[in-house]
């Protein structure tokens, strides 16, 4: 698990990939002549490549996180029938967009004769070789891409902080006569979160990550145990929700199913990357299993608890039962460990791209790095305390960030990669990618608006 995260951090760090993989020249933005004999896959230098099965296992672990516990609540916004169908369709959309991104990056690497490109480099190069209307944005493309990624990763960290707070509070409330506020529960974990993000060598977290993986599997088993008891009538649940609430469902589902950073990092680290795509490749098999698990878990959770479903399904378990309390505590520990991994990515991006260039002559680099790490924790805690709404925050992060990173940006990169002479019969790739870009923009705007509206309304009503 840690190897995938270390490679993900290298992948997202702008300008580092070509120096570290194969020793090829740094991207200069020029469109070199394409050599049909050049295969980027053959020029990657990977220290510890993963097998197909190892990649599949990493993919499943990277996709199965807090989203699986939040998706049952999303079905409350979509309705049962609509939720099942829409989740399958969004799973197909996410999978297809990942195919688009992997294929387009390969085409651009082949044109430039480089082994690997980071996502920011891909966006910049795509704008440079694409339609004239996009070329003026090329200098800003890496910064925009990094902004969405940093926001996404910091958003995940905020979700994790709130998740730990609400689940520990649910246990603590059973043993205290005076109810302690959620804010205090969140703040009491500030020092542990600072300590874990200050671990600069992620290999130190390896034993804890193994424990976190085991806890995750046990949690899913306990969730299955609770949701399969005393099921009400299936027909009592509404088939469709309201149109206004659908963007809330869309954001949560996108947050749950989209794993663009993990997927690209895994493909880059494969021993046989050509087996990643394909009809029965790692991507299709992994995303198919992930989508099926999410649909089953969301359907059963909403079926069991209906409109009483909580932002995390663990909060629906009987609060007085020892098993429910144990699983809340254990999964909170697993999420706490994952915070160190998730927080490593934005720290690495900010440090590598924006701080190191300004500290070249400084002898206090280590001090500034720790200041950055602590500042990231402070920011996530400020957001978590200000907006302690787990479900809505998950939806906002998914709608705002992943509509761009997972849908619109891959379409832009593909459109530019095949521009202007390889867009297919009737230029169908152009029209298809324009459609994906529109879907991404609508998802971003509608989802963000609905989430922000609900957050403001909920905070104003004092129902946090």
Tab-separated table of C-alpha atoms in Angstrom:
chain	number	residue	atom	x	y	z
A	1	UNK	CA	0.000	0.000	0.000
A	2	UNK	CA	2.771	2.436	0.859
A	3	UNK	CA	4.559	1.833	-2.453
A	4	UNK	CA	1.460	2.946	-4.319
A	5	UNK	CA	1.267	6.144	-2.233
A	6	UNK	CA	4.950	6.918	-2.632
A	7	UNK	CA	4.631	6.555	-6.385
A	8	UNK	CA	1.453	8.606	-6.370
A	9	UNK	CA	3.306	11.459	-4.685
A	10	UNK	CA	6.062	11.263	-7.307
A	11	UNK	CA	3.449	11.169	-10.034
A	12	UNK	CA	1.657	14.299	-8.884
A	13	UNK	CA	4.855	16.272	-8.261
A	14	UNK	CA	5.171	18.540	-11.264
A	15	UNK	CA	8.339	18.203	-13.279
A	16	UNK	CA	9.790	15.230	-11.426
A	17	UNK	CA	8.715	12.243	-13.443
A	18	UNK	CA	11.051	12.449	-16.387
A	19	UNK	CA	14.066	12.968	-14.194
A	20	UNK	CA	13.305	9.900	-12.129
A	21	UNK	CA	12.012	7.520	-14.771
A	22	UNK	CA	14.405	6.611	-17.521
A	23	UNK	CA	16.503	9.759	-17.471
A	24	UNK	CA	14.731	11.363	-20.410
A	25	UNK	CA	14.802	15.092	-21.058
A	26	UNK	CA	12.478	17.356	-19.124
A	27	UNK	CA	9.384	18.506	-20.967
A	28	UNK	CA	10.006	21.740	-22.819
A	29	UNK	CA	6.564	22.096	-24.327
A	30	UNK	CA	7.589	21.451	-27.921
A	31	UNK	CA	5.697	18.949	-30.038
A	32	UNK	CA	8.303	16.504	-31.227
A	33	UNK	CA	7.862	14.128	-34.142
A	34	UNK	CA	6.029	10.982	-33.179
A	35	UNK	CA	8.020	7.769	-33.571
A	36	UNK	CA	5.685	4.806	-34.001
A	37	UNK	CA	8.434	2.473	-32.788
A	38	UNK	CA	8.807	4.293	-29.467
A	39	UNK	CA	6.895	2.602	-26.639
A	40	UNK	CA	6.892	4.608	-23.368
A	41	UNK	CA	6.115	1.454	-21.409
A	42	UNK	CA	9.461	-0.075	-22.405
A	43	UNK	CA	11.419	2.948	-21.202
A	44	UNK	CA	10.092	3.130	-17.660
A	45	UNK	CA	12.607	2.366	-14.939
A	46	UNK	CA	10.731	0.997	-11.926
A	47	UNK	CA	12.521	-0.152	-8.805
A	48	UNK	CA	9.831	-2.486	-7.470
A	49	UNK	CA	7.195	-3.107	-10.153
A	50	UNK	CA	3.916	-4.693	-9.103
A	51	UNK	CA	2.275	-7.750	-10.646
A	52	UNK	CA	-1.257	-7.708	-12.044
A	53	UNK	CA	-2.673	-9.279	-8.881
A	54	UNK	CA	-0.783	-6.892	-6.600
A	55	UNK	CA	-2.037	-3.963	-8.647
A	56	UNK	CA	-5.604	-5.253	-8.402
A	57	UNK	CA	-5.336	-5.581	-4.617
A	58	UNK	CA	-3.935	-2.042	-4.328
A	59	UNK	CA	-6.749	-0.757	-6.547
A	60	UNK	CA	-9.409	-2.338	-4.362
A	61	UNK	CA	-7.822	-0.936	-1.196
A	62	UNK	CA	-7.398	2.513	-2.752
A	63	UNK	CA	-11.059	2.688	-3.768
A	64	UNK	CA	-12.697	1.178	-0.687
A	65	UNK	CA	-12.525	3.939	1.928
A	66	UNK	CA	-14.882	6.176	3.894
A	67	UNK	CA	-17.045	6.611	0.808
A	68	UNK	CA	-18.446	3.119	1.139
A	69	UNK	CA	-19.848	4.016	4.574
A	70	UNK	CA	-21.301	7.301	3.259
A	71	UNK	CA	-22.907	6.027	0.052
A	72	UNK	CA	-26.018	4.544	1.752
A	73	UNK	CA	-26.978	8.101	2.793
A	74	UNK	CA	-26.531	9.201	-0.835
A	75	UNK	CA	-29.304	6.786	-1.811
A	76	UNK	CA	-31.612	8.850	0.417
A	77	UNK	CA	-31.078	11.726	-2.019
A	78	UNK	CA	-31.442	9.656	-5.198
A	79	UNK	CA	-34.036	7.069	-4.258
A	80	UNK	CA	-33.460	3.303	-4.322
A	81	UNK	CA	-34.040	2.435	-7.988
A	82	UNK	CA	-32.444	5.634	-9.244
A	83	UNK	CA	-29.487	5.126	-6.899
A	84	UNK	CA	-28.796	1.583	-8.070
A	85	UNK	CA	-28.939	2.491	-11.770
A	86	UNK	CA	-27.089	5.778	-11.345
A	87	UNK	CA	-24.295	4.206	-9.307
A	88	UNK	CA	-23.745	1.615	-12.012
A	89	UNK	CA	-23.708	4.342	-14.666
A	90	UNK	CA	-21.344	6.572	-12.667
A	91	UNK	CA	-19.095	3.556	-12.099
A	92	UNK	CA	-19.004	3.012	-15.866
A	93	UNK	CA	-18.349	6.734	-16.419
A	94	UNK	CA	-15.467	6.784	-13.905
A	95	UNK	CA	-13.942	3.654	-15.423
A	96	UNK	CA	-14.224	5.019	-18.941
A	97	UNK	CA	-12.678	8.361	-17.985
A	98	UNK	CA	-9.756	6.544	-16.372
A	99	UNK	CA	-9.288	4.627	-19.621
A	100	UNK	CA	-9.386	7.938	-21.494
A	101	UNK	CA	-6.727	9.468	-19.237
A	102	UNK	CA	-4.356	6.478	-19.332
A	103	UNK	CA	-4.654	6.143	-23.110
A	104	UNK	CA	-4.240	9.862	-23.770
A	105	UNK	CA	-1.175	10.117	-21.541
A	106	UNK	CA	0.367	7.204	-23.400
A	107	UNK	CA	-0.228	8.937	-26.732
A	108	UNK	CA	1.353	12.188	-25.509
A	109	UNK	CA	4.342	10.331	-24.032
A	110	UNK	CA	4.810	8.612	-27.367
A	111	UNK	CA	4.721	11.921	-29.238
A	112	UNK	CA	7.288	13.454	-26.906
A	113	UNK	CA	9.409	10.315	-26.561
A	114	UNK	CA	9.317	10.318	-22.779
A	115	UNK	CA	8.651	7.411	-20.463
A	116	UNK	CA	6.203	9.137	-18.145
A	117	UNK	CA	4.361	12.388	-17.550
A	118	UNK	CA	2.815	13.715	-14.372
A	119	UNK	CA	-0.799	14.850	-14.471
A	120	UNK	CA	0.191	18.571	-14.367
A	121	UNK	CA	2.714	17.995	-17.158
A	122	UNK	CA	0.078	16.163	-19.178
A	123	UNK	CA	-2.358	19.067	-18.849
A	124	UNK	CA	0.292	21.593	-19.829
A	125	UNK	CA	1.544	19.610	-22.816
A	126	UNK	CA	-2.013	18.811	-23.947
A	127	UNK	CA	-2.903	22.502	-23.995
A	128	UNK	CA	0.290	23.278	-25.928
A	129	UNK	CA	-0.389	20.770	-28.699
A	130	UNK	CA	-4.189	21.091	-28.733
A	131	UNK	CA	-6.590	23.632	-30.255
A	132	UNK	CA	-5.410	27.244	-30.425
A	133	UNK	CA	-8.079	28.341	-27.942
A	134	UNK	CA	-6.433	26.188	-25.232
A	135	UNK	CA	-2.802	27.125	-25.830
A	136	UNK	CA	-3.018	30.371	-23.907
A	137	UNK	CA	-3.935	28.336	-20.816
A	138	UNK	CA	-0.875	26.043	-21.029
A	139	UNK	CA	1.278	28.036	-18.541
A	140	UNK	CA	-1.530	27.927	-15.976
A	141	UNK	CA	-2.545	24.276	-16.510
A	142	UNK	CA	-0.116	22.758	-13.958
A	143	UNK	CA	-1.168	25.233	-11.285
A	144	UNK	CA	-4.874	24.634	-11.916
A	145	UNK	CA	-4.375	20.866	-11.826
A	146	UNK	CA	-2.383	21.060	-8.600
A	147	UNK	CA	-5.032	23.338	-7.066
A	148	UNK	CA	-7.780	20.774	-7.626
A	149	UNK	CA	-5.559	17.959	-6.397
A	150	UNK	CA	-4.510	19.815	-3.245
A	151	UNK	CA	-8.129	20.791	-2.554
A	152	UNK	CA	-9.175	17.169	-3.100
A	153	UNK	CA	-6.544	15.691	-0.808
A	154	UNK	CA	-7.081	18.337	1.876
A	155	UNK	CA	-10.809	17.712	1.580
A	156	UNK	CA	-10.233	14.014	2.195
A	157	UNK	CA	-8.200	14.923	5.279
A	158	UNK	CA	-11.087	17.103	6.547
A	159	UNK	CA	-13.492	14.220	5.986
A	160	UNK	CA	-11.209	11.937	7.980
A	161	UNK	CA	-10.995	14.404	10.877
A	162	UNK	CA	-14.785	14.759	11.032
A	163	UNK	CA	-15.241	10.990	10.660
A	164	UNK	CA	-13.005	10.294	13.656
A	165	UNK	CA	-14.721	13.015	15.693
A	166	UNK	CA	-18.315	11.931	15.081
A	167	UNK	CA	-17.622	8.230	15.609
A	168	UNK	CA	-15.638	8.713	18.822
A	169	UNK	CA	-18.327	11.109	20.068
A	170	UNK	CA	-20.978	8.445	19.410
A	171	UNK	CA	-19.059	6.100	21.711
A	172	UNK	CA	-18.164	8.740	24.289
A	173	UNK	CA	-21.766	9.899	24.649
A	174	UNK	CA	-22.687	6.459	25.998
A	175	UNK	CA	-20.318	6.877	28.938
A	176	UNK	CA	-20.682	10.561	29.848
A	177	UNK	CA	-23.624	12.134	31.611
A	178	UNK	CA	-22.807	15.547	30.113
A	179	UNK	CA	-22.710	15.528	26.337
A	180	UNK	CA	-19.422	16.884	25.005
A	181	UNK	CA	-19.654	18.909	21.819
A	182	UNK	CA	-18.362	17.511	18.532
A	183	UNK	CA	-15.930	20.431	18.294
A	184	UNK	CA	-14.190	19.360	21.490
A	185	UNK	CA	-14.005	15.746	20.339
A	186	UNK	CA	-12.386	16.912	17.101
A	187	UNK	CA	-9.929	19.236	18.842
A	188	UNK	CA	-8.778	16.612	21.329
A	189	UNK	CA	-7.255	14.665	18.434
A	190	UNK	CA	-5.290	17.602	17.063
A	191	UNK	CA	-1.914	16.562	18.511
A	192	UNK	CA	-2.165	12.919	17.283
A	193	UNK	CA	-2.990	14.140	13.761
A	194	UNK	CA	-0.031	16.536	13.844
A	195	UNK	CA	2.273	13.731	14.955
A	196	UNK	CA	1.209	11.333	12.233
A	197	UNK	CA	1.518	13.865	9.398
A	198	UNK	CA	4.996	14.821	10.656
A	199	UNK	CA	6.227	11.312	9.857
A	200	UNK	CA	8.393	12.063	6.819
A	201	UNK	CA	9.246	8.440	6.037
A	202	UNK	CA	6.029	6.661	5.179
A	203	UNK	CA	7.684	3.266	5.475
A	204	UNK	CA	7.414	3.731	9.232
A	205	UNK	CA	3.652	3.512	8.805
A	206	UNK	CA	3.829	0.144	7.009
A	207	UNK	CA	2.954	-2.059	10.020
A	208	UNK	CA	0.114	0.287	10.984
A	209	UNK	CA	-1.212	0.283	7.428
A	210	UNK	CA	-1.423	-3.500	7.494
A	211	UNK	CA	-3.476	-3.242	10.687
A	212	UNK	CA	-5.667	-0.579	9.050
A	213	UNK	CA	-6.342	-2.895	6.093
A	214	UNK	CA	-7.386	-5.701	8.423
A	215	UNK	CA	-9.662	-3.333	10.368
A	216	UNK	CA	-11.272	-2.194	7.110
A	217	UNK	CA	-12.135	-5.752	6.122
A	218	UNK	CA	-13.533	-6.477	9.592
A	219	UNK	CA	-15.600	-3.267	9.425
A	220	UNK	CA	-17.202	-4.310	6.156
A	221	UNK	CA	-18.096	-7.647	7.722
A	222	UNK	CA	-19.719	-5.958	10.722
A	223	UNK	CA	-21.621	-3.582	8.431
A	224	UNK	CA	-22.950	-6.604	6.547
A	225	UNK	CA	-23.986	-8.193	9.839
A	226	UNK	CA	-26.035	-5.172	10.913
A	227	UNK	CA	-27.645	-4.228	7.590
A	228	UNK	CA	-28.955	-7.746	6.925
A	229	UNK	CA	-31.049	-7.834	10.112
A	230	UNK	CA	-34.724	-6.864	10.367
A	231	UNK	CA	-34.999	-5.610	6.794
A	232	UNK	CA	-38.227	-3.660	6.140
A	233	UNK	CA	-40.343	-3.979	3.019
A	234	UNK	CA	-38.297	-3.145	-0.053
A	235	UNK	CA	-41.295	-1.474	-1.704
A	236	UNK	CA	-41.623	1.027	1.167
A	237	UNK	CA	-38.574	2.927	-0.082
A	238	UNK	CA	-38.985	5.665	-2.699
A	239	UNK	CA	-37.587	4.809	-6.118
A	240	UNK	CA	-36.609	8.384	-6.965
A	241	UNK	CA	-35.491	11.426	-4.994
A	242	UNK	CA	-35.854	15.080	-5.905
A	243	UNK	CA	-33.935	16.709	-8.748
A	244	UNK	CA	-32.424	19.290	-6.379
A	245	UNK	CA	-30.967	16.602	-4.110
A	246	UNK	CA	-29.554	14.535	-6.970
A	247	UNK	CA	-26.302	16.591	-7.155
A	248	UNK	CA	-25.716	15.699	-3.480
A	249	UNK	CA	-25.943	12.035	-4.446
A	250	UNK	CA	-23.710	12.622	-7.471
A	251	UNK	CA	-20.939	14.253	-5.422
A	252	UNK	CA	-20.889	11.501	-2.790
A	253	UNK	CA	-20.888	8.748	-5.412
A	254	UNK	CA	-18.107	10.415	-7.377
A	255	UNK	CA	-16.089	10.795	-4.159
A	256	UNK	CA	-16.618	7.090	-3.469
A	257	UNK	CA	-15.912	5.630	-6.906
A	258	UNK	CA	-13.369	7.974	-8.494
A	259	UNK	CA	-9.749	7.137	-7.683
A	260	UNK	CA	-7.848	8.964	-10.400
A	261	UNK	CA	-4.665	9.544	-8.392
A	262	UNK	CA	-4.376	5.986	-7.111
A	263	UNK	CA	-5.218	4.439	-10.491
A	264	UNK	CA	-2.628	6.413	-12.449
A	265	UNK	CA	0.042	5.735	-9.819
A	266	UNK	CA	-0.699	2.013	-9.986
A	267	UNK	CA	-0.526	1.892	-13.796
A	268	UNK	CA	2.800	3.719	-13.697
A	269	UNK	CA	4.230	1.146	-11.277
A	270	UNK	CA	3.071	-2.022	-13.067
A	271	UNK	CA	5.447	-4.636	-14.368
A	272	UNK	CA	3.135	-5.198	-17.360
A	273	UNK	CA	1.271	-1.882	-17.878
A	274	UNK	CA	-0.332	-3.109	-21.110
A	275	UNK	CA	-2.392	-5.502	-18.968
A	276	UNK	CA	-3.874	-2.570	-17.084
A	277	UNK	CA	-6.433	-1.655	-19.742
A	278	UNK	CA	-7.995	-4.265	-22.026
A	279	UNK	CA	-11.436	-5.868	-21.737
A	280	UNK	CA	-10.418	-8.033	-18.777
A	281	UNK	CA	-7.540	-5.848	-17.626
A	282	UNK	CA	-6.830	-4.783	-14.066
A	283	UNK	CA	-8.774	-1.529	-14.400
A	284	UNK	CA	-12.020	-3.074	-15.640
A	285	UNK	CA	-11.906	-5.977	-13.209
A	286	UNK	CA	-11.026	-3.762	-10.243
A	287	UNK	CA	-13.545	-1.017	-10.964
A	288	UNK	CA	-16.198	-3.621	-11.737
A	289	UNK	CA	-15.693	-5.226	-8.324
A	290	UNK	CA	-15.582	-1.826	-6.592
A	291	UNK	CA	-18.798	-0.668	-8.261
A	292	UNK	CA	-20.589	-3.921	-7.415
A	293	UNK	CA	-19.481	-3.711	-3.755
A	294	UNK	CA	-20.590	-0.084	-3.490
A	295	UNK	CA	-23.985	-0.766	-5.051
A	296	UNK	CA	-24.578	-3.727	-2.740
A	297	UNK	CA	-23.450	-1.890	0.397
A	298	UNK	CA	-25.418	1.277	-0.416
A	299	UNK	CA	-28.551	-0.641	-1.352
A	300	UNK	CA	-28.498	-2.806	1.773
A	301	UNK	CA	-27.690	0.130	4.065
A	302	UNK	CA	-30.503	2.302	2.700
A	303	UNK	CA	-32.882	-0.681	2.651
A	304	UNK	CA	-32.161	-1.380	6.330
A	305	UNK	CA	-32.306	2.180	7.717
A	306	UNK	CA	-34.285	4.163	5.120
A	307	UNK	CA	-34.550	7.899	5.775
A	308	UNK	CA	-32.885	7.404	9.167
A	309	UNK	CA	-29.575	6.568	7.492
A	310	UNK	CA	-26.631	8.579	8.889
A	311	UNK	CA	-23.691	10.200	7.016
A	312	UNK	CA	-21.602	7.225	8.147
A	313	UNK	CA	-23.567	4.002	8.417
A	314	UNK	CA	-21.587	3.096	11.563
A	315	UNK	CA	-23.594	5.804	13.354
A	316	UNK	CA	-26.772	3.787	12.756
A	317	UNK	CA	-25.537	0.811	14.744
A	318	UNK	CA	-27.036	0.395	18.230
A	319	UNK	CA	-24.927	2.787	20.361
A	320	UNK	CA	-25.133	0.634	23.483
A	321	UNK	CA	-23.776	-2.545	21.853
A	322	UNK	CA	-20.114	-3.358	22.472
A	323	UNK	CA	-19.636	-4.579	18.884
A	324	UNK	CA	-20.891	-1.290	17.447
A	325	UNK	CA	-18.706	0.721	19.808
A	326	UNK	CA	-15.653	-1.403	19.036
A	327	UNK	CA	-16.064	-1.054	15.280
A	328	UNK	CA	-16.479	2.736	15.529
A	329	UNK	CA	-13.258	2.993	17.515
A	330	UNK	CA	-11.323	0.533	15.364
A	331	UNK	CA	-12.336	2.090	12.061
A	332	UNK	CA	-11.554	5.532	13.451
A	333	UNK	CA	-8.037	4.238	14.134
A	334	UNK	CA	-7.785	2.966	10.557
A	335	UNK	CA	-8.918	6.331	9.196
A	336	UNK	CA	-6.470	8.110	11.504
A	337	UNK	CA	-3.617	6.064	10.015
A	338	UNK	CA	-4.847	6.827	6.510
A	339	UNK	CA	-4.728	10.557	7.317
A	340	UNK	CA	-0.943	10.316	7.339
A	341	UNK	CA	-1.004	8.847	3.831
A	342	UNK	CA	-3.581	11.234	2.391
A	343	UNK	CA	-1.912	14.277	3.933
A	344	UNK	CA	1.458	13.264	2.481
A	345	UNK	CA	0.274	14.042	-1.070
A	346	UNK	CA	-0.655	17.768	-0.728
A	347	UNK	CA	2.387	18.355	1.487
A	348	UNK	CA	4.606	16.815	-1.175
A	349	UNK	CA	3.043	18.862	-3.985
A	350	UNK	CA	3.253	22.175	-2.120
A	351	UNK	CA	6.753	21.468	-0.811
A	352	UNK	CA	8.216	20.251	-4.126
A	353	UNK	CA	6.603	22.743	-6.488
A	354	UNK	CA	6.163	25.920	-4.479
A	355	UNK	CA	8.444	25.962	-1.431
A	356	UNK	CA	11.681	24.213	-2.421
A	357	UNK	CA	12.340	26.665	-5.307
A	358	UNK	CA	12.112	29.544	-2.797
A	359	UNK	CA	14.315	27.877	-0.186
A	360	UNK	CA	17.260	26.811	-2.321
A	361	UNK	CA	19.739	28.819	-0.268
A	362	UNK	CA	18.094	28.303	3.093
A	363	UNK	CA	19.618	26.162	5.833
A	364	UNK	CA	16.243	25.842	7.568
A	365	UNK	CA	14.461	23.656	5.026
A	366	UNK	CA	13.565	20.993	7.564
A	367	UNK	CA	11.995	23.569	9.874
A	368	UNK	CA	9.918	25.007	7.021
A	369	UNK	CA	8.799	21.538	5.971
A	370	UNK	CA	7.500	20.812	9.465
A	371	UNK	CA	5.794	24.219	9.533
A	372	UNK	CA	4.052	23.281	6.273
A	373	UNK	CA	2.925	19.940	7.677
A	374	UNK	CA	1.526	21.495	10.852
A	375	UNK	CA	-0.151	24.256	8.807
A	376	UNK	CA	-1.929	21.624	6.703
A	377	UNK	CA	-3.273	19.952	9.841
A	378	UNK	CA	-4.414	23.311	11.246
A	379	UNK	CA	-6.249	24.074	7.989
A	380	UNK	CA	-8.034	20.722	7.929
A	381	UNK	CA	-9.078	21.131	11.576
A	382	UNK	CA	-10.361	24.670	10.986
A	383	UNK	CA	-12.525	23.396	8.113
A	384	UNK	CA	-13.627	20.342	10.103
A	385	UNK	CA	-14.693	22.436	13.092
A	386	UNK	CA	-16.343	25.076	10.896
A	387	UNK	CA	-18.252	22.567	8.759
A	388	UNK	CA	-18.621	19.362	10.813
A	389	UNK	CA	-21.104	17.909	8.309
A	390	UNK	CA	-19.593	14.623	7.188
A	391	UNK	CA	-22.012	13.677	4.403
A	392	UNK	CA	-22.234	17.138	2.842
A	393	UNK	CA	-18.478	17.669	3.009
A	394	UNK	CA	-17.891	14.348	1.225
A	395	UNK	CA	-20.357	15.379	-1.470
A	396	UNK	CA	-18.753	18.817	-1.875
A	397	UNK	CA	-15.245	17.378	-2.289
A	398	UNK	CA	-16.489	14.838	-4.807
A	399	UNK	CA	-18.527	17.288	-6.868
A	400	UNK	CA	-16.001	20.135	-6.916
A	401	UNK	CA	-12.724	18.248	-7.333
A	402	UNK	CA	-13.487	14.961	-9.029
A	403	UNK	CA	-15.832	16.411	-11.633
A	404	UNK	CA	-12.726	18.243	-12.844
A	405	UNK	CA	-9.908	15.776	-12.117
A	406	UNK	CA	-11.846	12.644	-12.999
A	407	UNK	CA	-14.105	13.688	-15.882
A	408	UNK	CA	-13.369	17.068	-17.518
A	409	UNK	CA	-9.545	17.063	-17.425
A	410	UNK	CA	-9.113	13.549	-18.913
A	411	UNK	CA	-11.441	14.569	-21.752
A	412	UNK	CA	-9.393	17.726	-22.390
A	413	UNK	CA	-6.152	15.742	-22.441
A	414	UNK	CA	-7.568	13.166	-24.871
A	415	UNK	CA	-9.020	15.818	-27.181
A	416	UNK	CA	-5.628	17.535	-27.372
A	417	UNK	CA	-3.679	14.280	-27.691
A	418	UNK	CA	-5.542	13.355	-30.889
A	419	UNK	CA	-5.811	16.923	-32.229
A	420	UNK	CA	-6.244	17.694	-35.098
A	421	UNK	CA	-5.997	14.697	-37.434
A	422	UNK	CA	-6.776	11.635	-35.298
A	423	UNK	CA	-10.242	12.429	-33.955
A	424	UNK	CA	-11.883	9.492	-35.715
A	425	UNK	CA	-14.733	9.273	-38.246
A	426	UNK	CA	-16.893	12.383	-38.106
A	427	UNK	CA	-14.514	13.716	-35.420
A	428	UNK	CA	-16.470	11.656	-32.903
A	429	UNK	CA	-13.689	11.870	-30.286
A	430	UNK	CA	-14.039	15.662	-30.353
A	431	UNK	CA	-17.802	15.560	-29.783
A	432	UNK	CA	-17.551	12.803	-27.191
A	433	UNK	CA	-14.915	14.700	-25.204
A	434	UNK	CA	-16.917	17.912	-25.397
A	435	UNK	CA	-19.821	15.941	-23.909
A	436	UNK	CA	-17.618	14.689	-21.062
A	437	UNK	CA	-16.346	18.207	-20.409
A	438	UNK	CA	-19.938	19.472	-20.205
A	439	UNK	CA	-20.834	16.658	-17.791
A	440	UNK	CA	-17.830	17.557	-15.645
A	441	UNK	CA	-18.701	21.262	-15.606
A	442	UNK	CA	-22.363	20.608	-14.787
A	443	UNK	CA	-21.378	18.154	-12.038
A	444	UNK	CA	-18.940	20.676	-10.582
A	445	UNK	CA	-21.321	23.636	-10.632
A	446	UNK	CA	-24.575	21.888	-9.714
A	447	UNK	CA	-22.990	19.624	-7.126
A	448	UNK	CA	-21.008	22.415	-5.468
A	449	UNK	CA	-24.035	24.727	-5.391
A	450	UNK	CA	-26.320	22.097	-3.855
A	451	UNK	CA	-23.727	21.126	-1.248
A	452	UNK	CA	-22.895	24.700	-0.259
A	453	UNK	CA	-26.604	25.568	-0.099
A	454	UNK	CA	-27.318	22.599	2.185
A	455	UNK	CA	-24.251	23.336	4.339
A	456	UNK	CA	-25.308	26.960	4.843
A	457	UNK	CA	-28.920	25.966	5.506
A	458	UNK	CA	-27.915	23.284	8.006
A	459	UNK	CA	-25.455	25.522	9.841
A	460	UNK	CA	-28.041	28.319	9.981
A	461	UNK	CA	-30.607	25.943	11.489
A	462	UNK	CA	-28.129	24.785	14.131
A	463	UNK	CA	-28.587	21.082	13.290
A	464	UNK	CA	-24.912	20.194	13.247
